[in-house]
Coordinates of C-alpha atoms in Angstrom, one line a residue:
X1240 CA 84.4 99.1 99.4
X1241 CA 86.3 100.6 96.5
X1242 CA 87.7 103.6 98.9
X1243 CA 88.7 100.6 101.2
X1244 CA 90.4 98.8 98.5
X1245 CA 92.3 101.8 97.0
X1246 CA 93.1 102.6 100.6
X1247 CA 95.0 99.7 101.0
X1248 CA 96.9 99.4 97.5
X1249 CA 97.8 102.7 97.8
X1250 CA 99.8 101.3 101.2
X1251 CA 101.6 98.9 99.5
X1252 CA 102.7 101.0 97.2
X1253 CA 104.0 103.7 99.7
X1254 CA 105.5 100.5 101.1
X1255 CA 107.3 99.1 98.3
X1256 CA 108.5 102.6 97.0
X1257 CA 110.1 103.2 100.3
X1258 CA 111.7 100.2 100.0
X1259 CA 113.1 100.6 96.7
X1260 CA 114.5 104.1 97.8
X1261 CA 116.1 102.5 100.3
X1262 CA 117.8 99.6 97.7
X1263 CA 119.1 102.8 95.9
X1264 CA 120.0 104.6 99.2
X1265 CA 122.0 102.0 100.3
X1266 CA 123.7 101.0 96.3
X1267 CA 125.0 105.1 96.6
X1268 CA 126.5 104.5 99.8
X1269 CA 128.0 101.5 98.9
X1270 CA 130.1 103.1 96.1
X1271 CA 133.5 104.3 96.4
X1272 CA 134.5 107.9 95.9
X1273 CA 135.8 107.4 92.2
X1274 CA 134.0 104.3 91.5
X1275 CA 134.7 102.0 88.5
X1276 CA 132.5 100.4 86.6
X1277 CA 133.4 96.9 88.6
X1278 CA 131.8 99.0 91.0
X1279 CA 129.1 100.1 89.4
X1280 CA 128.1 96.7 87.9
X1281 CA 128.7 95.2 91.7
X1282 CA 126.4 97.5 93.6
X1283 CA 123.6 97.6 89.9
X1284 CA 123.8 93.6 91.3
X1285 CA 123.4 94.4 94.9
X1286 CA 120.2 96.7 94.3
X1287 CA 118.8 94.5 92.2
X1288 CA 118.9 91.7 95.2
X1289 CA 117.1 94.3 97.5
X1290 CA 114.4 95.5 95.0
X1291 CA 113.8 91.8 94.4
X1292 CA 113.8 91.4 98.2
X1293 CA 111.2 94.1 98.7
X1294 CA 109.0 92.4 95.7
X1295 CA 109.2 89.1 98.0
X1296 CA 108.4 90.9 101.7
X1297 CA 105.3 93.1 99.5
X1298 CA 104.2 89.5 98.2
X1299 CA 103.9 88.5 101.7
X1300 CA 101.6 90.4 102.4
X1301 CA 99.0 90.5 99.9
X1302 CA 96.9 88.0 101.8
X1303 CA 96.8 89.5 105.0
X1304 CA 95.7 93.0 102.8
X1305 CA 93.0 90.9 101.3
X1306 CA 92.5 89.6 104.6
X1307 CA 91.6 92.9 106.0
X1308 CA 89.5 94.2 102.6
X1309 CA 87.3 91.3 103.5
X1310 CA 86.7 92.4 106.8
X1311 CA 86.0 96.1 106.5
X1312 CA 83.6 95.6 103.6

């Protein structure tokens, strides 16, 4: 059961780390070549959105996680 749980956390966290590489992926990209720090403080507010984004879609799916711990143990 405990193998089965860490399995699963583990998961989510591969999940939610991908997704916050992503946020910063996409906040580098978004900057100009010489960027001010308008620019800076614009795209810090931008990754913040998406790293709060990936919080919610990793929220959503705790249940079906514990969902599926119930059933393999």
């Amino acid at each position: 059961a405990r193998n089965i749980m860490q399995e699963r956390i583990n998961e989510l966290q591969e999940r939610l780390s991908r997704c916050g590489m992503d946020c910063a992926d996409r906040m580098k990209d978004s900057l100009p070549k010489n960027p001010t720090e308008a620019d800076y403080r614009s795209a810090q507010e931008k990754v913040a959105k998406c790293f709060d984004s990936c919080a919610d879609n990793m929220r959503s799916h705790v249940p079906r996680m514990f969902e599926d711990i119930s059933q393999r143990i």
